[in-house]
């Protein structure tokens, strides 16, 4: 029987793992752990030695209702016997139609015309291309530039990376990327003495205003991760920022793209994060949680006016973008089962109770001398560890795995982004173990 060690060796030989310096897994001294998962149940992942790990970051923020969820499994089994895939040009099918209708309804029909892809980065590419092309179709071809926020993250493909502002991921590819305008992040941690989060939001919006006043005629769109810039280290901002930027976009004729890939699907407390600002963007990108964390599925929702800019007798005015697996029926069916769970289990309301319990359980961190900026929005919690070196995240991850936890800090920021199913025991255990792992990591282990 293949054991844990064999699986690791085979993986290191044959699989090039994402976002990883592979040498760190292979080195003799202090290797980064690689955990061969054999199966998942609920919030837990199990390895080949039977050890378990509470998936406290929802496997890169995708899993909403646990692993091997019986309801999503059932829907997929049913779909498998009907239709696994059919191309979406010239053909259509029930799962993609129903999903598109239900997503439009979730925006109160402010947005619709769902355009599908597989990964988040592809949805970002689509939104950028659609924005530029819709201006072009309207005779405003000079609008070619995009604006992003400091610390933004929108994915790793060339277009998405151009509107990403994380040096570690971006710098090596600088020569390949389109120049982008980067504006101040509204990250509330930047509050100066006496400033509120809303003051920071106003300052950041003023930066956008100055840029728009100078060159809105050359700008197609601004792209924002609403409420929480996750990859930047769970940088949270006040909803006022989104209201102010929406007004500026309207005034200056610039599209607003809200990237809800990480923060959508209830993660921040409402189904779409932008609902908390009472605004709708011109484009929403969605992925990750929409398929319940089961299958790669991403999409862009947009407004009628944008759709109409492409609707024409001329082929070249159409949006001639495609991916082979666009609107895959299995992925759409997983998404429909996910939306069913939201509706049937009153998930957003239950999450408020769950969130209150985990917030209470994490209260001891507020008193910790090495903790700054303990913060929470919806089902995301984060704090910044002070005076830690650049081995902190790696050591924390390794210590966490030994304490039955899957947690991967971003630099010195420890965050929790669990699935929406934790029971009281799991909540208490998660908080206690996170505290113990934090202490252990600070102590140098
Ligand atoms: C806000 C945001 N946009 C886009 C992406 C890219 O999604 P994917 O990794 O599926 O390409 C991510 C991934 O973490 C994200 O957090």
Tab-separated table of C-alpha atoms and ligand atoms in Angstrom:
chain	number	residue	atom	x	y	z
A	1	UNK	CA	0.000	0.000	0.000
A	2	UNK	CA	1.299	3.464	-0.837
A	3	UNK	CA	2.008	5.373	2.343
A	4	UNK	CA	2.233	9.060	3.093
A	5	UNK	CA	5.974	9.287	2.390
A	6	UNK	CA	5.614	7.624	-1.001
A	7	UNK	CA	2.829	9.965	-2.047
A	8	UNK	CA	4.949	12.976	-1.088
A	9	UNK	CA	7.969	11.681	-3.031
A	10	UNK	CA	5.860	10.914	-6.095
A	11	UNK	CA	4.181	14.309	-5.951
A	12	UNK	CA	7.481	16.153	-5.682
A	13	UNK	CA	8.743	14.304	-8.738
A	14	UNK	CA	5.681	14.683	-10.919
A	15	UNK	CA	3.629	17.679	-9.771
A	16	UNK	CA	4.739	21.302	-10.007
A	17	UNK	CA	2.821	22.817	-7.095
A	18	UNK	CA	1.260	26.300	-7.366
A	19	UNK	CA	2.671	29.398	-5.695
A	20	UNK	CA	5.555	27.337	-4.334
A	21	UNK	CA	9.338	27.427	-4.426
A	22	UNK	CA	9.614	23.681	-4.974
A	23	UNK	CA	13.090	23.553	-3.477
A	24	UNK	CA	11.567	24.427	-0.084
A	25	UNK	CA	9.729	21.088	-0.053
A	26	UNK	CA	12.818	19.175	-1.071
A	27	UNK	CA	15.508	20.615	1.138
A	28	UNK	CA	17.056	18.402	3.830
A	29	UNK	CA	17.065	21.090	6.452
A	30	UNK	CA	13.623	22.228	7.678
A	31	UNK	CA	11.542	21.230	4.625
A	32	UNK	CA	8.129	22.831	4.153
A	33	UNK	CA	5.537	20.090	4.751
A	34	UNK	CA	3.607	18.654	1.815
A	35	UNK	CA	0.482	16.878	2.962
A	36	UNK	CA	-0.998	14.136	0.787
A	37	UNK	CA	-4.752	14.367	1.301
A	38	UNK	CA	-6.678	11.129	1.048
A	39	UNK	CA	-10.194	12.433	1.616
A	40	UNK	CA	-12.299	15.222	3.075
A	41	UNK	CA	-15.431	15.304	5.259
A	42	UNK	CA	-17.123	18.454	6.447
A	43	UNK	CA	-14.582	21.015	7.574
A	44	UNK	CA	-11.829	18.392	7.765
A	45	UNK	CA	-9.170	17.098	5.390
A	46	UNK	CA	-7.561	13.706	6.170
A	47	UNK	CA	-4.107	12.576	5.100
A	48	UNK	CA	-2.852	9.120	4.223
A	49	UNK	CA	-1.808	8.463	7.799
A	50	UNK	CA	-5.285	9.265	9.069
A	51	UNK	CA	-4.223	12.613	10.529
A	52	UNK	CA	-6.767	15.359	10.120
A	53	UNK	CA	-6.656	19.101	9.459
A	54	UNK	CA	-9.437	21.615	10.042
A	55	UNK	CA	-9.647	23.485	6.750
A	56	UNK	CA	-9.725	26.929	8.374
A	57	UNK	CA	-9.003	28.750	5.106
A	58	UNK	CA	-11.567	26.814	3.045
A	59	UNK	CA	-8.837	25.474	0.716
A	60	UNK	CA	-7.822	28.856	-0.722
A	61	UNK	CA	-11.205	30.410	0.084
A	62	UNK	CA	-13.330	28.168	-2.129
A	63	UNK	CA	-15.077	25.687	0.133
A	64	UNK	CA	-18.302	27.002	1.657
A	65	UNK	CA	-20.233	24.003	2.928
A	66	UNK	CA	-17.571	21.454	3.712
A	67	UNK	CA	-15.840	18.682	1.830
A	68	UNK	CA	-17.930	15.835	0.411
A	69	UNK	CA	-21.102	17.784	1.100
A	70	UNK	CA	-23.959	15.276	0.633
A	71	UNK	CA	-26.252	17.771	-1.107
A	72	UNK	CA	-23.676	18.962	-3.625
A	73	UNK	CA	-22.490	15.380	-4.152
A	74	UNK	CA	-26.060	14.306	-4.844
A	75	UNK	CA	-26.632	17.081	-7.376
A	76	UNK	CA	-23.391	16.205	-9.171
A	77	UNK	CA	-24.235	12.501	-9.319
A	78	UNK	CA	-27.576	13.353	-10.857
A	79	UNK	CA	-25.969	15.746	-13.352
A	80	UNK	CA	-23.291	13.174	-14.322
A	81	UNK	CA	-25.959	10.872	-15.673
A	82	UNK	CA	-27.554	13.680	-17.691
A	83	UNK	CA	-24.847	15.825	-19.250
A	84	UNK	CA	-21.205	16.199	-18.265
A	85	UNK	CA	-20.356	18.869	-20.829
A	86	UNK	CA	-21.480	20.479	-24.046
A	87	UNK	CA	-19.985	23.482	-25.770
A	88	UNK	CA	-21.810	26.719	-25.042
A	89	UNK	CA	-21.527	28.332	-28.482
A	90	UNK	CA	-24.618	27.333	-30.430
A	91	UNK	CA	-25.794	25.124	-27.541
A	92	UNK	CA	-27.177	25.775	-24.104
A	93	UNK	CA	-28.419	23.696	-21.155
A	94	UNK	CA	-30.534	23.827	-18.030
A	95	UNK	CA	-27.811	24.273	-15.395
A	96	UNK	CA	-26.234	27.292	-17.105
A	97	UNK	CA	-29.606	28.910	-17.804
A	98	UNK	CA	-30.908	28.421	-14.280
A	99	UNK	CA	-27.677	29.589	-12.702
A	100	UNK	CA	-27.591	32.726	-14.853
A	101	UNK	CA	-31.210	33.529	-13.977
A	102	UNK	CA	-30.647	33.001	-10.276
A	103	UNK	CA	-27.493	35.107	-10.176
A	104	UNK	CA	-29.232	37.963	-11.996
A	105	UNK	CA	-32.089	37.708	-9.478
A	106	UNK	CA	-29.562	37.935	-6.620
A	107	UNK	CA	-28.542	41.347	-8.002
A	108	UNK	CA	-32.223	42.351	-8.247
A	109	UNK	CA	-31.588	42.287	-11.993
A	110	UNK	CA	-29.204	45.236	-11.782
A	111	UNK	CA	-26.726	42.930	-13.530
A	112	UNK	CA	-27.080	39.828	-15.676
A	113	UNK	CA	-25.929	38.404	-19.026
A	114	UNK	CA	-23.624	35.966	-17.217
A	115	UNK	CA	-20.459	35.183	-19.190
A	116	UNK	CA	-18.629	32.071	-17.979
A	117	UNK	CA	-15.048	30.856	-17.614
A	118	UNK	CA	-13.296	28.506	-15.213
A	119	UNK	CA	-10.763	30.273	-13.001
A	120	UNK	CA	-10.987	33.623	-11.284
A	121	UNK	CA	-8.188	35.157	-13.326
A	122	UNK	CA	-10.066	34.342	-16.541
A	123	UNK	CA	-13.142	36.178	-15.238
A	124	UNK	CA	-10.939	39.200	-14.544
A	125	UNK	CA	-9.547	39.028	-18.088
A	126	UNK	CA	-13.109	38.931	-19.420
A	127	UNK	CA	-14.226	41.966	-17.411
A	128	UNK	CA	-11.176	43.974	-18.537
A	129	UNK	CA	-11.672	43.025	-22.180
A	130	UNK	CA	-15.412	43.687	-22.072
A	131	UNK	CA	-14.878	47.091	-20.531
A	132	UNK	CA	-12.331	48.187	-23.122
A	133	UNK	CA	-14.275	46.697	-26.019
A	134	UNK	CA	-17.581	48.265	-24.982
A	135	UNK	CA	-15.950	51.717	-24.934
A	136	UNK	CA	-14.413	50.979	-28.332
A	137	UNK	CA	-17.770	49.909	-29.752
A	138	UNK	CA	-19.141	53.225	-28.519
A	139	UNK	CA	-16.408	55.168	-30.340
A	140	UNK	CA	-14.246	55.819	-27.276
A	141	UNK	CA	-11.174	53.823	-28.256
A	142	UNK	CA	-8.872	56.097	-26.252
A	143	UNK	CA	-10.167	54.499	-23.055
A	144	UNK	CA	-7.466	51.841	-22.787
A	145	UNK	CA	-6.120	52.114	-19.255
A	146	UNK	CA	-7.089	50.328	-16.064
A	147	UNK	CA	-6.839	51.472	-12.480
A	148	UNK	CA	-6.170	49.178	-9.544
A	149	UNK	CA	-5.572	49.619	-5.837
A	150	UNK	CA	-2.328	49.356	-3.914
A	151	UNK	CA	-2.051	45.789	-2.675
A	152	UNK	CA	-4.679	44.566	-5.144
A	153	UNK	CA	-4.795	40.937	-6.243
A	154	UNK	CA	-6.769	39.786	-9.269
A	155	UNK	CA	-4.951	36.662	-10.434
A	156	UNK	CA	-1.857	35.463	-12.221
A	157	UNK	CA	-2.589	35.589	-15.954
A	158	UNK	CA	-0.894	38.406	-17.841
A	159	UNK	CA	-3.923	40.728	-17.913
A	160	UNK	CA	-4.997	40.029	-14.342
A	161	UNK	CA	-1.434	40.372	-13.110
A	162	UNK	CA	-1.231	43.823	-14.705
A	163	UNK	CA	-3.974	44.997	-12.317
A	164	UNK	CA	-2.412	43.172	-9.379
A	165	UNK	CA	-0.114	45.049	-7.026
A	166	UNK	CA	1.769	42.349	-5.154
A	167	UNK	CA	5.480	42.693	-5.925
A	168	UNK	CA	6.255	39.057	-5.124
A	169	UNK	CA	3.936	37.825	-7.862
A	170	UNK	CA	4.318	40.673	-10.315
A	171	UNK	CA	7.874	41.951	-10.453
A	172	UNK	CA	9.448	39.100	-12.435
A	173	UNK	CA	6.893	39.607	-15.195
A	174	UNK	CA	7.031	43.413	-15.268
A	175	UNK	CA	8.265	43.625	-18.881
A	176	UNK	CA	5.273	41.572	-20.074
A	177	UNK	CA	2.561	43.620	-18.407
A	178	UNK	CA	0.497	46.618	-19.482
A	179	UNK	CA	1.152	49.717	-17.457
A	180	UNK	CA	-1.598	50.302	-14.914
A	181	UNK	CA	-2.571	53.252	-12.748
A	182	UNK	CA	-2.344	52.343	-9.071
A	183	UNK	CA	-4.290	54.369	-6.510
A	184	UNK	CA	-4.204	54.451	-2.722
A	185	UNK	CA	-5.778	51.494	-0.929
A	186	UNK	CA	-8.627	52.399	1.454
A	187	UNK	CA	-7.175	49.872	3.962
A	188	UNK	CA	-8.492	51.098	7.338
A	189	UNK	CA	-5.168	50.240	9.007
A	190	UNK	CA	-3.753	53.353	7.388
A	191	UNK	CA	-5.815	55.608	9.675
A	192	UNK	CA	-3.688	58.397	11.093
A	193	UNK	CA	-4.207	59.571	14.668
A	194	UNK	CA	-7.841	60.584	15.122
A	195	UNK	CA	-8.889	59.296	11.700
A	196	UNK	CA	-11.753	56.819	11.269
A	197	UNK	CA	-12.043	54.107	8.616
A	198	UNK	CA	-14.413	56.450	6.791
A	199	UNK	CA	-11.778	59.195	6.795
A	200	UNK	CA	-9.329	56.769	5.156
A	201	UNK	CA	-12.049	55.879	2.633
A	202	UNK	CA	-12.495	59.564	1.793
A	203	UNK	CA	-8.731	60.086	1.402
A	204	UNK	CA	-8.462	57.057	-0.875
A	205	UNK	CA	-11.450	58.225	-2.937
A	206	UNK	CA	-9.823	61.641	-3.308
A	207	UNK	CA	-6.858	59.877	-4.912
A	208	UNK	CA	-9.215	58.289	-7.451
A	209	UNK	CA	-10.870	61.659	-8.040
A	210	UNK	CA	-7.536	63.358	-8.763
A	211	UNK	CA	-6.653	60.650	-11.273
A	212	UNK	CA	-10.053	60.729	-12.987
A	213	UNK	CA	-9.947	64.535	-13.240
A	214	UNK	CA	-6.601	64.282	-14.982
A	215	UNK	CA	-7.260	61.495	-17.467
A	216	UNK	CA	-10.698	59.810	-17.267
A	217	UNK	CA	-10.902	60.054	-21.059
A	218	UNK	CA	-8.112	57.437	-21.223
A	219	UNK	CA	-9.409	55.167	-18.451
A	220	UNK	CA	-11.707	52.239	-19.213
A	221	UNK	CA	-12.257	50.888	-15.711
A	222	UNK	CA	-11.180	50.760	-12.104
A	223	UNK	CA	-11.056	47.289	-10.538
A	224	UNK	CA	-11.592	46.823	-6.795
A	225	UNK	CA	-11.904	43.936	-4.352
A	226	UNK	CA	-14.864	45.257	-2.362
A	227	UNK	CA	-14.573	45.458	1.457
A	228	UNK	CA	-11.601	43.111	1.852
A	229	UNK	CA	-8.397	42.978	-0.187
A	230	UNK	CA	-7.754	39.396	0.756
A	231	UNK	CA	-4.367	38.603	-0.761
A	232	UNK	CA	-2.979	41.885	0.555
A	233	UNK	CA	-3.397	40.361	4.018
A	234	UNK	CA	-7.135	40.793	4.625
A	235	UNK	CA	-6.955	44.594	4.300
A	236	UNK	CA	-10.473	45.781	5.180
A	237	UNK	CA	-12.136	49.058	4.256
A	238	UNK	CA	-15.298	50.970	4.939
A	239	UNK	CA	-18.214	50.510	2.462
A	240	UNK	CA	-18.248	54.304	2.062
A	241	UNK	CA	-15.249	53.913	-0.266
A	242	UNK	CA	-17.331	51.922	-2.738
A	243	UNK	CA	-20.108	54.523	-2.676
A	244	UNK	CA	-17.645	57.331	-3.336
A	245	UNK	CA	-15.906	55.494	-6.163
A	246	UNK	CA	-19.269	54.579	-7.710
A	247	UNK	CA	-20.156	58.308	-7.780
A	248	UNK	CA	-16.778	59.190	-9.301
A	249	UNK	CA	-17.164	56.489	-11.974
A	250	UNK	CA	-20.615	57.840	-12.877
A	251	UNK	CA	-19.385	61.423	-12.975
A	252	UNK	CA	-16.306	60.702	-15.086
A	253	UNK	CA	-17.562	57.898	-17.317
A	254	UNK	CA	-15.345	55.081	-15.998
A	255	UNK	CA	-16.505	51.489	-15.467
A	256	UNK	CA	-16.456	50.015	-11.995
A	257	UNK	CA	-15.380	46.357	-11.882
A	258	UNK	CA	-15.924	44.714	-8.512
A	259	UNK	CA	-13.898	41.558	-8.133
A	260	UNK	CA	-16.032	39.439	-5.793
A	261	UNK	CA	-14.054	36.270	-6.524
A	262	UNK	CA	-12.867	35.996	-2.922
A	263	UNK	CA	-15.413	38.163	-1.086
A	264	UNK	CA	-18.618	37.105	-2.880
A	265	UNK	CA	-20.924	34.224	-1.936
A	266	UNK	CA	-21.604	35.435	1.574
A	267	UNK	CA	-17.991	35.724	2.694
A	268	UNK	CA	-18.344	39.279	4.003
A	269	UNK	CA	-21.841	38.825	5.453
A	270	UNK	CA	-24.009	39.638	2.433
A	271	UNK	CA	-24.194	37.489	-0.690
A	272	UNK	CA	-22.322	40.149	-2.695
A	273	UNK	CA	-19.951	42.365	-0.705
A	274	UNK	CA	-21.106	45.465	-2.610
A	275	UNK	CA	-24.610	45.112	-1.142
A	276	UNK	CA	-23.191	46.584	2.074
A	277	UNK	CA	-22.412	49.787	0.178
A	278	UNK	CA	-25.842	49.851	-1.480
A	279	UNK	CA	-24.290	50.093	-4.955
A	280	UNK	CA	-23.917	47.898	-8.015
A	281	UNK	CA	-20.852	47.959	-10.245
A	282	UNK	CA	-20.774	47.739	-14.038
A	283	UNK	CA	-19.149	44.302	-13.777
A	284	UNK	CA	-19.015	41.681	-11.025
A	285	UNK	CA	-16.505	38.856	-11.242
A	286	UNK	CA	-17.361	35.729	-9.275
A	287	UNK	CA	-15.573	32.391	-8.774
A	288	UNK	CA	-14.165	30.334	-5.860
A	289	UNK	CA	-17.178	29.742	-3.569
A	290	UNK	CA	-19.801	29.846	-6.303
A	291	UNK	CA	-19.344	26.131	-7.054
A	292	UNK	CA	-19.177	25.360	-3.333
A	293	UNK	CA	-15.455	24.766	-3.813
A	294	UNK	CA	-16.094	21.750	-6.012
A	295	UNK	CA	-15.243	22.616	-9.601
A	296	UNK	CA	-13.534	25.457	-11.453
A	297	UNK	CA	-16.224	27.954	-12.342
A	298	UNK	CA	-16.013	31.700	-12.819
A	299	UNK	CA	-18.247	34.271	-14.402
A	300	UNK	CA	-18.803	37.926	-15.108
A	301	UNK	CA	-22.136	39.654	-14.628
A	302	UNK	CA	-22.675	42.959	-16.363
A	303	UNK	CA	-25.247	45.628	-17.045
A	304	UNK	CA	-27.745	45.800	-19.876
A	305	UNK	CA	-26.073	48.919	-21.312
A	306	UNK	CA	-22.729	47.097	-21.652
A	307	UNK	CA	-24.399	44.095	-23.252
A	308	UNK	CA	-26.155	46.382	-25.713
A	309	UNK	CA	-22.832	47.930	-26.762
A	310	UNK	CA	-21.938	44.531	-28.279
A	311	UNK	CA	-25.374	43.637	-29.677
A	312	UNK	CA	-25.109	44.250	-33.402
A	313	UNK	CA	-25.356	42.771	-36.885
A	314	UNK	CA	-21.553	43.044	-37.134
A	315	UNK	CA	-19.634	39.982	-35.899
A	316	UNK	CA	-16.608	41.972	-34.794
A	317	UNK	CA	-18.687	44.130	-32.465
A	318	UNK	CA	-19.545	40.960	-30.548
A	319	UNK	CA	-17.562	39.624	-27.584
A	320	UNK	CA	-15.661	36.825	-29.329
A	321	UNK	CA	-14.024	35.467	-26.199
A	322	UNK	CA	-14.333	31.790	-25.251
A	323	UNK	CA	-12.952	28.953	-23.169
A	324	UNK	CA	-13.542	25.279	-23.980
A	325	UNK	CA	-15.245	24.591	-20.650
A	326	UNK	CA	-17.347	27.771	-20.609
A	327	UNK	CA	-20.504	27.126	-18.586
A	328	UNK	CA	-19.626	23.521	-17.798
A	329	UNK	CA	-22.883	21.788	-16.705
A	330	UNK	CA	-21.330	19.930	-13.782
A	331	UNK	CA	-19.782	23.104	-12.386
A	332	UNK	CA	-23.057	25.008	-12.890
A	333	UNK	CA	-24.983	22.229	-11.187
A	334	UNK	CA	-22.605	22.379	-8.206
A	335	UNK	CA	-23.282	26.133	-8.134
A	336	UNK	CA	-27.047	25.588	-8.207
A	337	UNK	CA	-26.755	23.150	-5.288
A	338	UNK	CA	-24.658	25.776	-3.473
A	339	UNK	CA	-27.332	28.437	-4.029
A	340	UNK	CA	-29.975	25.958	-2.819
A	341	UNK	CA	-28.075	25.536	0.438
A	342	UNK	CA	-27.907	29.335	0.877
A	343	UNK	CA	-31.675	29.562	0.455
A	344	UNK	CA	-32.771	26.428	2.333
A	345	UNK	CA	-30.473	26.873	5.344
A	346	UNK	CA	-30.755	30.651	5.701
A	347	UNK	CA	-26.978	30.677	5.604
A	348	UNK	CA	-26.364	34.431	5.810
A	349	UNK	CA	-28.414	34.677	9.020
A	350	UNK	CA	-26.832	31.563	10.568
A	351	UNK	CA	-23.375	32.863	9.679
A	352	UNK	CA	-24.021	35.935	11.821
A	353	UNK	CA	-24.476	33.676	14.847
A	354	UNK	CA	-21.455	31.590	13.874
A	355	UNK	CA	-19.340	34.702	13.337
A	356	UNK	CA	-20.334	36.139	16.727
A	357	UNK	CA	-19.226	32.902	18.414
A	358	UNK	CA	-15.863	32.775	16.664
A	359	UNK	CA	-15.280	36.477	17.334
A	360	UNK	CA	-15.929	35.855	21.037
A	361	UNK	CA	-13.631	32.818	21.035
A	362	UNK	CA	-10.842	34.885	19.436
A	363	UNK	CA	-11.141	37.666	22.045
A	364	UNK	CA	-7.920	36.619	23.855
A	365	UNK	CA	-5.948	37.738	20.785
A	366	UNK	CA	-7.069	41.336	21.443
A	367	UNK	CA	-5.060	41.264	24.705
A	368	UNK	CA	-1.976	39.675	23.160
A	369	UNK	CA	1.108	41.920	23.201
A	370	UNK	CA	2.268	40.753	19.754
A	371	UNK	CA	-1.108	41.252	18.035
A	372	UNK	CA	-2.170	44.346	16.100
A	373	UNK	CA	-5.289	45.181	14.093
A	374	UNK	CA	-7.512	42.280	15.130
A	375	UNK	CA	-10.318	42.638	12.598
A	376	UNK	CA	-13.336	40.806	11.216
A	377	UNK	CA	-15.827	41.145	8.395
A	378	UNK	CA	-18.470	38.461	7.922
A	379	UNK	CA	-16.677	35.126	7.878
A	380	UNK	CA	-13.136	36.568	7.669
A	381	UNK	CA	-10.935	37.197	10.717
A	382	UNK	CA	-7.371	38.515	10.698
A	383	UNK	CA	-4.666	40.049	12.855
A	384	UNK	CA	-1.115	41.206	12.277
A	385	UNK	CA	1.687	39.683	14.313
A	386	UNK	CA	4.283	42.247	15.346
A	387	UNK	CA	8.076	41.828	15.231
A	388	UNK	CA	8.119	38.624	13.211
A	389	UNK	CA	10.662	37.644	10.565
A	390	UNK	CA	10.009	36.299	7.113
A	391	UNK	CA	10.006	32.688	8.320
A	392	UNK	CA	6.916	33.337	10.478
A	393	UNK	CA	4.309	32.268	7.925
A	394	UNK	CA	6.099	29.067	6.962
A	395	UNK	CA	6.741	28.073	10.594
A	396	UNK	CA	3.153	28.918	11.573
A	397	UNK	CA	1.823	26.724	8.761
A	398	UNK	CA	4.049	23.805	9.799
A	399	UNK	CA	3.098	24.163	13.481
A	400	UNK	CA	-0.582	24.429	12.567
A	401	UNK	CA	-0.484	21.166	10.620
A	402	UNK	CA	0.846	19.458	13.750
A	403	UNK	CA	-2.142	20.872	15.662
A	404	UNK	CA	-4.794	19.614	13.214
A	405	UNK	CA	-5.166	22.992	11.525
A	406	UNK	CA	-4.796	24.188	7.957
A	407	UNK	CA	-3.782	27.852	8.295
A	408	UNK	CA	-1.397	29.759	6.028
A	409	UNK	CA	-0.604	33.290	7.208
A	410	UNK	CA	0.089	35.921	4.563
A	411	UNK	CA	3.418	37.348	5.717
A	412	UNK	CA	2.781	38.372	9.326
A	413	UNK	CA	-1.002	38.362	8.933
A	414	UNK	CA	-2.773	35.389	10.457
A	415	UNK	CA	-6.271	34.929	9.091
A	416	UNK	CA	-9.201	32.554	9.378
A	417	UNK	CA	-11.628	32.040	6.516
A	418	UNK	CA	-13.463	28.842	7.461
A	419	UNK	CA	-16.336	27.095	5.678
A	420	UNK	CA	-19.833	28.065	6.808
A	421	UNK	CA	-20.462	24.854	8.730
A	422	UNK	CA	-18.351	24.928	11.894
A	423	UNK	CA	-20.161	23.663	14.985
A	424	UNK	CA	-19.570	25.030	18.503
A	425	UNK	CA	-16.858	22.478	19.281
A	426	UNK	CA	-14.997	23.225	16.055
A	427	UNK	CA	-15.240	26.972	16.697
A	428	UNK	CA	-13.811	26.636	20.218
A	429	UNK	CA	-11.096	24.219	19.045
A	430	UNK	CA	-10.115	26.460	16.153
A	431	UNK	CA	-9.688	29.509	18.396
A	432	UNK	CA	-7.764	27.627	21.116
A	433	UNK	CA	-5.435	25.861	18.706
A	434	UNK	CA	-4.777	29.006	16.690
A	435	UNK	CA	-3.739	30.730	19.906
A	436	UNK	CA	-1.453	27.855	20.920
A	437	UNK	CA	0.133	27.679	17.446
A	438	UNK	CA	0.674	31.446	17.501
A	439	UNK	CA	2.452	31.259	20.864
A	440	UNK	CA	4.525	28.298	19.735
A	441	UNK	CA	5.554	30.109	16.521
A	442	UNK	CA	6.444	33.294	18.373
A	443	UNK	CA	8.566	31.213	20.720
A	444	UNK	CA	10.654	30.227	17.703
A	445	UNK	CA	9.379	26.732	16.911
B	1	LIG	C1	-9.859	38.807	-5.549
B	1	LIG	C2	-9.308	37.724	-6.412
B	1	LIG	N1	-9.398	37.838	-7.734
B	1	LIG	C3	-8.940	36.886	-8.558
B	1	LIG	C4	-8.344	35.755	-8.066
B	1	LIG	C5	-7.816	34.722	-9.028
B	1	LIG	O1	-8.610	33.573	-9.003
B	1	LIG	P1	-7.982	32.183	-9.546
B	1	LIG	O2	-6.919	31.814	-8.577
B	1	LIG	O3	-9.139	31.238	-9.534
B	1	LIG	O4	-7.464	32.454	-10.913
B	1	LIG	C6	-8.228	35.586	-6.694
B	1	LIG	C7	-7.566	34.390	-6.126
B	1	LIG	O5	-7.223	34.315	-4.978
B	1	LIG	C8	-8.713	36.604	-5.838
B	1	LIG	O6	-8.585	36.525	-4.511
